[in-house]
XYZ file of N, CA and C in Angstrom:
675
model
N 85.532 -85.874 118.785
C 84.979 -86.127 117.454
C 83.536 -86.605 117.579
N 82.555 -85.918 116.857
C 81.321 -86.409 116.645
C 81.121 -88.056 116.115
N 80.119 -88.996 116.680
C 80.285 -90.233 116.327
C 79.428 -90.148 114.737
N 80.382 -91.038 114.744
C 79.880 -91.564 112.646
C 79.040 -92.496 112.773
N 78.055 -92.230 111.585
C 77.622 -93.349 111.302
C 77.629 -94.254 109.783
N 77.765 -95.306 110.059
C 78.128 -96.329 108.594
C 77.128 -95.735 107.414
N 77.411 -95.728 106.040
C 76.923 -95.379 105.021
C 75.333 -96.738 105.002
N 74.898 -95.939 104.426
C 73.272 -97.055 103.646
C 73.940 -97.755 102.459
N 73.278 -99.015 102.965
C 73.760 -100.091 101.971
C 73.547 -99.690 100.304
N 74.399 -99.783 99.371
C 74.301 -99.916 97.800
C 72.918 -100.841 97.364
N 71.924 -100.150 96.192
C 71.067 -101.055 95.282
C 71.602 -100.488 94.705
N 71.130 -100.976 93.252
C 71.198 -100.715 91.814
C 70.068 -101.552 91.218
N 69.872 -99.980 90.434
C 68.446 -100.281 89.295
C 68.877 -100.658 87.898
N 68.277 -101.781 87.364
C 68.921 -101.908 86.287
C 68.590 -101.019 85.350
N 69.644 -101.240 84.130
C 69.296 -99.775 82.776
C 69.147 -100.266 82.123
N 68.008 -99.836 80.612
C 67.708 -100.181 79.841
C 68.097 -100.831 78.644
N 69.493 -102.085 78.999
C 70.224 -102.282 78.196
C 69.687 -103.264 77.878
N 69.873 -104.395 76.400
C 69.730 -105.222 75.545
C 69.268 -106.364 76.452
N 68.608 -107.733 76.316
C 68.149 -108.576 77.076
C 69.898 -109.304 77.427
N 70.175 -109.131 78.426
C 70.973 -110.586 78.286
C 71.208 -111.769 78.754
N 69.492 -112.053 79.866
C 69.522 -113.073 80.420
C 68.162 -113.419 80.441
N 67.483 -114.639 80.497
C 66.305 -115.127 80.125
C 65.449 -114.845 81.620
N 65.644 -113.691 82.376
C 64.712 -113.068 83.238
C 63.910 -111.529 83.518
N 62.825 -111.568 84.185
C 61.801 -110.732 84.192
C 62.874 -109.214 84.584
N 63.667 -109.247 85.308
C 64.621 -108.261 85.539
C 65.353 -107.658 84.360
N 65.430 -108.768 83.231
C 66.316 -108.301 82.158
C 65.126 -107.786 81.066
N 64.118 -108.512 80.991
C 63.311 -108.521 80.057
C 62.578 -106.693 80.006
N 61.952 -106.691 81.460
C 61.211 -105.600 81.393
C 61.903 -104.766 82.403
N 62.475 -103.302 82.029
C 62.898 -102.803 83.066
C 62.755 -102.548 83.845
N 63.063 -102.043 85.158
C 62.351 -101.861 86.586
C 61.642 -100.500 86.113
N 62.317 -99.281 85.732
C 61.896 -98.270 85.872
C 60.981 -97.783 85.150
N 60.881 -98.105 83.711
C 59.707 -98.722 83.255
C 58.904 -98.659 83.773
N 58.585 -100.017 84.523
C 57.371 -100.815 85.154
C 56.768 -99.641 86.171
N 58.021 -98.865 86.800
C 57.406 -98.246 87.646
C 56.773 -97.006 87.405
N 57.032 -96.186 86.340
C 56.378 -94.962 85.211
C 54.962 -95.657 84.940
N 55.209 -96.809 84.440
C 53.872 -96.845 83.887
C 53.214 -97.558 84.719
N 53.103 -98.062 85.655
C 52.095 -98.728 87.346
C 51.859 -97.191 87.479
N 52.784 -95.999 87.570
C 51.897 -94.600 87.615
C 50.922 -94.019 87.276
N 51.465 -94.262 86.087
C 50.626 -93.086 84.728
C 49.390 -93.172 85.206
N 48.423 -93.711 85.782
C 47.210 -94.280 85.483
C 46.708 -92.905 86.458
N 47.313 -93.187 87.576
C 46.809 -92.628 88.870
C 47.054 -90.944 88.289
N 48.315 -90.513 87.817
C 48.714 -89.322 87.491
C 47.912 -88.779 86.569
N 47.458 -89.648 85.347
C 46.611 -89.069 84.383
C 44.869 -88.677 85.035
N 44.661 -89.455 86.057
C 43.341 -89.216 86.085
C 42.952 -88.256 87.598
N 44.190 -88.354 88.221
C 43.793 -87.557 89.573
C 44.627 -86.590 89.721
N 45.782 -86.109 88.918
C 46.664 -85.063 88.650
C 46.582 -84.170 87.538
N 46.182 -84.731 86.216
C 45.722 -84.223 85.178
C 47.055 -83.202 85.015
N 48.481 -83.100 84.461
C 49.209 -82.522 84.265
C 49.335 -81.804 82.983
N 49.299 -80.481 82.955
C 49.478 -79.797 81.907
C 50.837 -79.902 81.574
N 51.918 -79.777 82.448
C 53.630 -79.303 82.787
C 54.370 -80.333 83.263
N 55.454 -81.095 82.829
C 56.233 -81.192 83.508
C 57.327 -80.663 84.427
N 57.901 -80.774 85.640
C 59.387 -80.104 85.874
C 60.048 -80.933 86.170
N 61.349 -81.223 85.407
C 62.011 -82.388 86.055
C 63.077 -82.104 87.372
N 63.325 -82.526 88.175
C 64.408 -81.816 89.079
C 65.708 -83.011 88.255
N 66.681 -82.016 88.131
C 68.074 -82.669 87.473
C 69.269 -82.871 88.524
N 69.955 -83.632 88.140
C 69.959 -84.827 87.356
C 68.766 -85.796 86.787
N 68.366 -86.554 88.342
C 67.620 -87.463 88.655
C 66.848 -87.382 87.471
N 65.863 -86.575 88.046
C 64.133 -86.922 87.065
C 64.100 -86.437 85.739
N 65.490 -86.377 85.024
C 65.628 -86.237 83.310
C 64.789 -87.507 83.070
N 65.404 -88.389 83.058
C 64.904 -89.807 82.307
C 63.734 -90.054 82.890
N 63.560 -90.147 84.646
C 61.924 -91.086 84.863
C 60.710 -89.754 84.297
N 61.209 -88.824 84.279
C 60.020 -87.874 83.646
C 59.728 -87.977 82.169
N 61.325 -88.381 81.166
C 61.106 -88.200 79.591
C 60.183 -90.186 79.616
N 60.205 -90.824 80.512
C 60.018 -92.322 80.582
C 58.212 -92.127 80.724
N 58.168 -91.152 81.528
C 56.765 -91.046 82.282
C 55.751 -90.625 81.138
N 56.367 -88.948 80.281
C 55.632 -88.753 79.185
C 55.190 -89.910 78.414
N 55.588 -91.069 78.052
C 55.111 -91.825 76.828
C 54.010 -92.326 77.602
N 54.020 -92.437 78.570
C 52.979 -92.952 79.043
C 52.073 -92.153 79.525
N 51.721 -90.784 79.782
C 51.019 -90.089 80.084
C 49.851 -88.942 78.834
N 50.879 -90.294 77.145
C 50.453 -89.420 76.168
C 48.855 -90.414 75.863
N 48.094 -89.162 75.515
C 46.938 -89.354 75.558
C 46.867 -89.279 73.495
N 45.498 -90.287 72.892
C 45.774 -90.338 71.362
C 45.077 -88.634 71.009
N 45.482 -88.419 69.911
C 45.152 -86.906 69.551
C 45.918 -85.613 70.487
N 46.782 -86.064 71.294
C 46.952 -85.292 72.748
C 48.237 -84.746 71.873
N 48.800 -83.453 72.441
C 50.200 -83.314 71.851
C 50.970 -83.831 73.376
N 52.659 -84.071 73.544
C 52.795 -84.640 74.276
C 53.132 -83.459 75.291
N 53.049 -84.136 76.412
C 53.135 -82.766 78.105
C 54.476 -82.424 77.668
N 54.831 -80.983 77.556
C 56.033 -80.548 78.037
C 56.705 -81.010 79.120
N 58.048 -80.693 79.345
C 58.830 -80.736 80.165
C 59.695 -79.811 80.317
N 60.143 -79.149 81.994
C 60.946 -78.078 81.702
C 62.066 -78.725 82.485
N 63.113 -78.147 83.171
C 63.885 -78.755 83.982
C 64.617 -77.525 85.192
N 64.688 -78.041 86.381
C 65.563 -77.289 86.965
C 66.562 -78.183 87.429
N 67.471 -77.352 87.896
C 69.008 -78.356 88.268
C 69.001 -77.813 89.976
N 69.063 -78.722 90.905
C 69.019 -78.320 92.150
C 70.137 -79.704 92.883
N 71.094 -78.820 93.627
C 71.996 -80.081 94.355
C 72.167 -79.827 95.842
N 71.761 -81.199 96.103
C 71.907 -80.927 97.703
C 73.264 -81.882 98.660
N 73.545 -82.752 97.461
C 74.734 -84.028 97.997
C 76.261 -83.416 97.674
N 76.744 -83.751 98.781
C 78.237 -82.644 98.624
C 79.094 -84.429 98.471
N 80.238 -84.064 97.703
C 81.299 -84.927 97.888
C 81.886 -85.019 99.214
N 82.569 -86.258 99.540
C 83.067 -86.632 101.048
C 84.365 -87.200 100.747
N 85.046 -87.385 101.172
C 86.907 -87.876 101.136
C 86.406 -89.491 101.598
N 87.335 -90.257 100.631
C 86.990 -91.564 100.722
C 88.471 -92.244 100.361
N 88.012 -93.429 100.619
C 89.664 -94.188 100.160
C 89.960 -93.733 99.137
N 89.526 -93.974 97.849
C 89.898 -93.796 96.680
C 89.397 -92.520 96.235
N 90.853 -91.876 95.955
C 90.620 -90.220 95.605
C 89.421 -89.956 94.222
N 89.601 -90.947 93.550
C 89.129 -90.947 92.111
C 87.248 -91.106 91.954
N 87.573 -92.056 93.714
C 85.751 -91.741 93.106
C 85.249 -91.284 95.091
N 85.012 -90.426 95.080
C 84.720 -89.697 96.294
C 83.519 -90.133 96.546
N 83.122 -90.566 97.828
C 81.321 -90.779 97.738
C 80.950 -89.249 98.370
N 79.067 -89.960 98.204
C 78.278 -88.687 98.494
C 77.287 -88.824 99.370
N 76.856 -87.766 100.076
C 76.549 -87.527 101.092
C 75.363 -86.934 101.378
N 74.228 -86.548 101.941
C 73.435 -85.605 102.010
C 74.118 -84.225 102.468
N 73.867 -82.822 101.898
C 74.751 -81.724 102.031
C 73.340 -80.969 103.024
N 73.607 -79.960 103.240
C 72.559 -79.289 104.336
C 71.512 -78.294 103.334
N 72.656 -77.721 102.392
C 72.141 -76.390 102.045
C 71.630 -76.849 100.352
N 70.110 -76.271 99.811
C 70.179 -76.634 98.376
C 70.639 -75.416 97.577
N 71.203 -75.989 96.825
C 72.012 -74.760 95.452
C 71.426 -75.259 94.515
N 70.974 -74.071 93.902
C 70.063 -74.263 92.579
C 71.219 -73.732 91.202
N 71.339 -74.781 90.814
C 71.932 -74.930 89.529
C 71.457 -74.783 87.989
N 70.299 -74.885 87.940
C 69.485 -74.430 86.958
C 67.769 -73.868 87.413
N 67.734 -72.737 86.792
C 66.117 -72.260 87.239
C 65.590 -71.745 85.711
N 64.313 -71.718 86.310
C 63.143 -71.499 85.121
C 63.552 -69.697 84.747
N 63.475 -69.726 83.371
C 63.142 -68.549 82.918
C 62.463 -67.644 83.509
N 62.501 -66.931 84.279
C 61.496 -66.096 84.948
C 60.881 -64.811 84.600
N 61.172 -64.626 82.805
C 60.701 -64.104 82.402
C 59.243 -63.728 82.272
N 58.229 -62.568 82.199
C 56.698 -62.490 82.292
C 56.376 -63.558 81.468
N 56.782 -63.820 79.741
C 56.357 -64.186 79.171
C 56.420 -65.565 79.504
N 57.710 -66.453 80.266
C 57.988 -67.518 80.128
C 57.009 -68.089 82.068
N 56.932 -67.139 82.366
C 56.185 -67.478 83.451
C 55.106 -67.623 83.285
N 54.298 -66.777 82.528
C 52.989 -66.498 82.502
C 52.159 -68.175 82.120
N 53.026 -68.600 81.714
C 52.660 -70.017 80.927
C 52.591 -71.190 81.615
N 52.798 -70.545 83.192
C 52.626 -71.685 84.403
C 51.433 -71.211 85.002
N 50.867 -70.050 84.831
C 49.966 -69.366 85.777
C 48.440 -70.442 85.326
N 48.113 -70.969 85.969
C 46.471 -71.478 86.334
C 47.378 -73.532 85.471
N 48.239 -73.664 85.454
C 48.187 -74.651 85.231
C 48.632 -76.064 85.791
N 48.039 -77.202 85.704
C 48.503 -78.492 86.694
C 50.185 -79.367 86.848
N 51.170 -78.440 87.380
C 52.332 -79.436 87.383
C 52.854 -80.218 88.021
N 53.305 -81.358 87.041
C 53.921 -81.958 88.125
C 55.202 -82.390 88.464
N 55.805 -82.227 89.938
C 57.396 -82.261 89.646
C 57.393 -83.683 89.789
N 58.665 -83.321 88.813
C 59.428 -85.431 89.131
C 60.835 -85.471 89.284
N 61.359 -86.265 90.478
C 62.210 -86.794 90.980
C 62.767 -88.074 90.706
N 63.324 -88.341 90.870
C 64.146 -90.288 91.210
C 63.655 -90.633 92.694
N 63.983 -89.809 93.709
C 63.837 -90.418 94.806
C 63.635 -89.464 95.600
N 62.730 -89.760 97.152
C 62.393 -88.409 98.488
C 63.403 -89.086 99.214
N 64.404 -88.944 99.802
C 65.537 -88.995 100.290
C 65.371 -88.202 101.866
N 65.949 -86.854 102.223
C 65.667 -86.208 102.935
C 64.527 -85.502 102.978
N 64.212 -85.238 101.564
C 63.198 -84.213 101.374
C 63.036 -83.015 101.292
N 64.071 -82.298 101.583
C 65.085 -81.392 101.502
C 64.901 -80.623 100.479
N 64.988 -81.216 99.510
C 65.313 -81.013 98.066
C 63.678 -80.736 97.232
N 62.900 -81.350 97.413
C 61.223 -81.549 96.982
C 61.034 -80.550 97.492
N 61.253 -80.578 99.374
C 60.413 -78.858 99.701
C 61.196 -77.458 99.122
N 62.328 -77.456 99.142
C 62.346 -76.308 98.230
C 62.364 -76.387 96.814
N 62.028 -77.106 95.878
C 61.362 -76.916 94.590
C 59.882 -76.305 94.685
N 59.495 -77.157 95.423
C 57.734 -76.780 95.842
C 57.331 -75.226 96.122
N 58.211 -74.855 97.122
C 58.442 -73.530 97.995
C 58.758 -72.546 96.872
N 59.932 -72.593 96.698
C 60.571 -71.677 95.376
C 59.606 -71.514 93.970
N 58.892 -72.520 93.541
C 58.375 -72.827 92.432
C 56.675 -71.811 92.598
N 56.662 -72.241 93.896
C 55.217 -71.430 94.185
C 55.409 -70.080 94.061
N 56.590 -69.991 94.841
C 56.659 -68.497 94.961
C 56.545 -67.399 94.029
N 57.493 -68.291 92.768
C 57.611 -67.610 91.553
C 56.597 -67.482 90.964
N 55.908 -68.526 91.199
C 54.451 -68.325 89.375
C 53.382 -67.514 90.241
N 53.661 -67.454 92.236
C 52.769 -66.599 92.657
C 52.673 -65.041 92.001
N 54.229 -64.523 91.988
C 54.495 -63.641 91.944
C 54.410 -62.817 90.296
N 54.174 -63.954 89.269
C 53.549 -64.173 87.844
C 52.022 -63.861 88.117
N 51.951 -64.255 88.436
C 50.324 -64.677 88.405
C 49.698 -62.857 89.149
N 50.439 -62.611 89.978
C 49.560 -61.187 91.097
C 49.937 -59.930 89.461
N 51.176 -60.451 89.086
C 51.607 -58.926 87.663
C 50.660 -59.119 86.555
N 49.925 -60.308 86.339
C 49.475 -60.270 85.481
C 47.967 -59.494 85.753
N 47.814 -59.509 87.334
C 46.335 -59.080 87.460
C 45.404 -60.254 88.148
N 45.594 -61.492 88.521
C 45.375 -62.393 88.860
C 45.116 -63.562 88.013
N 44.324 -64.003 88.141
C 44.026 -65.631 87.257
C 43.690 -66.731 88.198
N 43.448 -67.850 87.669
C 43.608 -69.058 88.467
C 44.467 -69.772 89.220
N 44.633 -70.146 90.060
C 46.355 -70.538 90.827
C 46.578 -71.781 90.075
N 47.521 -71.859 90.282
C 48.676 -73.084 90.068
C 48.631 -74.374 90.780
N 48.351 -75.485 89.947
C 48.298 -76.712 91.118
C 49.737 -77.612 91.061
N 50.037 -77.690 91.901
C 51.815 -78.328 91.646
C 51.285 -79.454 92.626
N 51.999 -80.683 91.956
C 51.891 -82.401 92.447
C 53.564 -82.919 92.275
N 53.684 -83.929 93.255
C 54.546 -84.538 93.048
C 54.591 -85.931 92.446
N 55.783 -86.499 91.384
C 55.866 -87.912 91.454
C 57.415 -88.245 91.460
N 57.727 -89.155 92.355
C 58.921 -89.646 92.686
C 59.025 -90.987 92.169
N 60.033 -91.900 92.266
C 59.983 -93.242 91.302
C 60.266 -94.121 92.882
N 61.197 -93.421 93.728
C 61.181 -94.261 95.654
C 61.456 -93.174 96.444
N 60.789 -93.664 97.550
C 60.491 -92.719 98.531
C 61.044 -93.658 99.652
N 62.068 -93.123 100.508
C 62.892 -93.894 101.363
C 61.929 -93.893 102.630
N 61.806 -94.969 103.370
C 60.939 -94.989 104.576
C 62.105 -94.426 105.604
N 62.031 -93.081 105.706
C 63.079 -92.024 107.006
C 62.396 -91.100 107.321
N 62.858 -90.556 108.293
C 62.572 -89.340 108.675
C 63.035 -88.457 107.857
N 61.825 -87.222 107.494
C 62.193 -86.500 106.841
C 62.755 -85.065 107.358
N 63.835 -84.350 106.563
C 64.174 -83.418 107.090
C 63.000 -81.906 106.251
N 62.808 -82.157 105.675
C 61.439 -81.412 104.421
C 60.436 -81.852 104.529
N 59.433 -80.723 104.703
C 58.101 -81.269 104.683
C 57.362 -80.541 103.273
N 56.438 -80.952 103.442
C 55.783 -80.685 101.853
C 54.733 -79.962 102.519
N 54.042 -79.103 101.497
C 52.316 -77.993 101.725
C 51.278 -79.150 102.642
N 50.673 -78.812 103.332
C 50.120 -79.706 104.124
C 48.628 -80.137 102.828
N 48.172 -79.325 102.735
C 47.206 -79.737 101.564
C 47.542 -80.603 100.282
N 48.992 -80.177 100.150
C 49.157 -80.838 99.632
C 49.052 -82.911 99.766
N 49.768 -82.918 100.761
C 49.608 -84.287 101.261
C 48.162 -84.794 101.267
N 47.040 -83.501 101.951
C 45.845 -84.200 102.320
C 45.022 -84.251 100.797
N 45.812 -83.864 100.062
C 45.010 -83.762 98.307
C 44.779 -85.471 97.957
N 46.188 -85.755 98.337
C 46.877 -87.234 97.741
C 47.798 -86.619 96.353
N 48.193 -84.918 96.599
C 48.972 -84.518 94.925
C 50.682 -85.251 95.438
N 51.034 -86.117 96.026
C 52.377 -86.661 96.204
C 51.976 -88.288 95.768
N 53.081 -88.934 95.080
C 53.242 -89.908 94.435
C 54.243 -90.630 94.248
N 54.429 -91.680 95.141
C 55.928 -92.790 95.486
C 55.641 -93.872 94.125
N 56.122 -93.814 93.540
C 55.945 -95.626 92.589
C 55.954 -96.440 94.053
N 57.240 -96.385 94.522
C 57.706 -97.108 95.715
C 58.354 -96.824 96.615
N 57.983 -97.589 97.714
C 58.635 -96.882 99.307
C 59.890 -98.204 99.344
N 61.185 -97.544 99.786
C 62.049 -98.408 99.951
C 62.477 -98.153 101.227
N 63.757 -98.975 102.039
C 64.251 -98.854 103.137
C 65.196 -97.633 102.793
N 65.654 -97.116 103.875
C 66.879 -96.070 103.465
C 68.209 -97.272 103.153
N 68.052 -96.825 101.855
C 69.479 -97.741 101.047
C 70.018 -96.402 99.932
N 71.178 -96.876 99.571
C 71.540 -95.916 98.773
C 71.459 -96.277 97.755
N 70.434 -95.786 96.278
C 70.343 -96.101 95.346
C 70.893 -96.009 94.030
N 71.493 -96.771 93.136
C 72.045 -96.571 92.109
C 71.204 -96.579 90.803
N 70.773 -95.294 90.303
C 70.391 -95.482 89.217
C 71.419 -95.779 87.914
N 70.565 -96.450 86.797
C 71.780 -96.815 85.431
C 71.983 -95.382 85.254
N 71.121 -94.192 85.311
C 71.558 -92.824 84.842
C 73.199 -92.575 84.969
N 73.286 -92.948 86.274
C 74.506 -92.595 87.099
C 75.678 -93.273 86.609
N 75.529 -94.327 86.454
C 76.705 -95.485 86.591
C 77.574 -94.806 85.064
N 79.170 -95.419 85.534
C 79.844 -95.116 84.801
C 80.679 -96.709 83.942
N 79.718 -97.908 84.002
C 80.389 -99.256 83.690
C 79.156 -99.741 84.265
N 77.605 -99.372 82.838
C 77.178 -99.944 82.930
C 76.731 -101.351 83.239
N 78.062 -102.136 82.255
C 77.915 -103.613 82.038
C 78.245 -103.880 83.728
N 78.682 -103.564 85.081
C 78.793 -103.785 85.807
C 77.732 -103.065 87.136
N 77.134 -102.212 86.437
C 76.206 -101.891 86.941
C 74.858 -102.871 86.702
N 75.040 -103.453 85.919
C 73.953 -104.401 85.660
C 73.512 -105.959 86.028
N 75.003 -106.053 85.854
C 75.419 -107.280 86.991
C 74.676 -107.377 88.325
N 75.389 -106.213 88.756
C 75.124 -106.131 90.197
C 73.484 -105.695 90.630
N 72.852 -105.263 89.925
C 71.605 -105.176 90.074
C 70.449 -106.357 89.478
N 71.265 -107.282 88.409
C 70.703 -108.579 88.442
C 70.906 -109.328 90.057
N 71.569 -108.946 91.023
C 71.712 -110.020 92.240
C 70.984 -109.662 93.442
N 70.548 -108.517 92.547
C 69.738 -107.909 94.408
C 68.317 -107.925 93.910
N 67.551 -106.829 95.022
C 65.532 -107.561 94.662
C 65.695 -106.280 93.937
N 64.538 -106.021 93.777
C 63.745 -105.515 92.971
C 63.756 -104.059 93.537
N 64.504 -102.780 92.918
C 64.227 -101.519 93.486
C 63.202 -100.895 92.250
């Protein structure tokens, strides 16, 4: 038998529920804080026409990110979404709630319209994907990869145009080795964007949780993700 190794310790982020304790954790949300410590950098050195959210995850820190990325007179940035899964279920004590795992292979569960018309509308413009978290990385490089490929292949039918600038923003970026690497220019641009670098822990967003009120608890007792 191949040797195991022990799971990454549980955080939890708290969710945007009602105040119910007279602290900075309850008061202002984490994730919040961490969208908008962004925005600043994203609005002025990313300049995003597009959102893409990768789903699950980056539904909420991307719909969180727009309010803050809205400019006055501005209409607000779209958002599109793809669904991409890379964490397979694993057999655990309790049949009912199986944990999860990093899986090898990504399966794309939702993709962009790839229609001329619905493509054409990415061709020469600034997007940026958003995540919850760079984990393996796995998952970022083929959005990046796949995503290029497509609006490349938009962009040559139409006759050419301006290329496409695709950026990343993540809300934590686990300090690991990565199994994905990202466009090398990309990195040397500065178009990638951690709110925050954490240890490899396993993170609980409120998205996820199924008993909030105990999800909240437990993320009042730990630091600050």
């Amino acid at each position: 038998m191949p040797p195991t190794t022990a799971p990454p310790p549980l955080v939890y982020v708290p969710s945007p529920a009602p105040q119910i304790e007279d602290t900075e954790e309850a008061q202002i949300q984490r994730v919040h804080k961490l969208c908008q410590a962004s925005a600043d950098r994203i609005l002025n050195d990313f300049q995003p026409n597009l959102m893409i959210a990768i789903g699950g995850g980056g539904y909420v820190p991307a719909r969180i990110l727009r309010s803050f990325l809205k400019r006055p007179y501005a209409p607000n940035i779209p958002i599109q979404a793809i669904g991409l899964s890379l964490y397979e279920s694993l057999p655990s004590r309790d049949p009912a709630e199986p944990t999860e795992a990093p899986g090898t292979k990504v399966t794309r569960t939702q993709w962009l319209d790839l229609s001329s018309l619905e493509m054409s509308n990415l061709v020469g413009k600034n997007i940026l994907i958003v995540d919850e978290v760079d984990d393996t990385r796995t998952t970022l490089e083929y959005a990046v990869r796949e995503l290029q490929k497509d609006v490349e292949t938009a962009r040559r039918n139409m006759g050419g145009g301006p290329e496409t600038r695709f950026s990343i923003f993540v809300l934590h970026n686990k300090d690991k080795p990565k199994k994905g690497q990202l466009p090398q220019d990309m990195i040397d641009d500065g178009r990638y964007l951690t709110a925050k670098t954490v240890a490899d822990v396993w993170i609980c967003y409120p998205w996820e949780a199924t008993d909030i009120d105990e999800h909240d608890k437990l993320a009042a007792s730990q630091p600050e993700y």
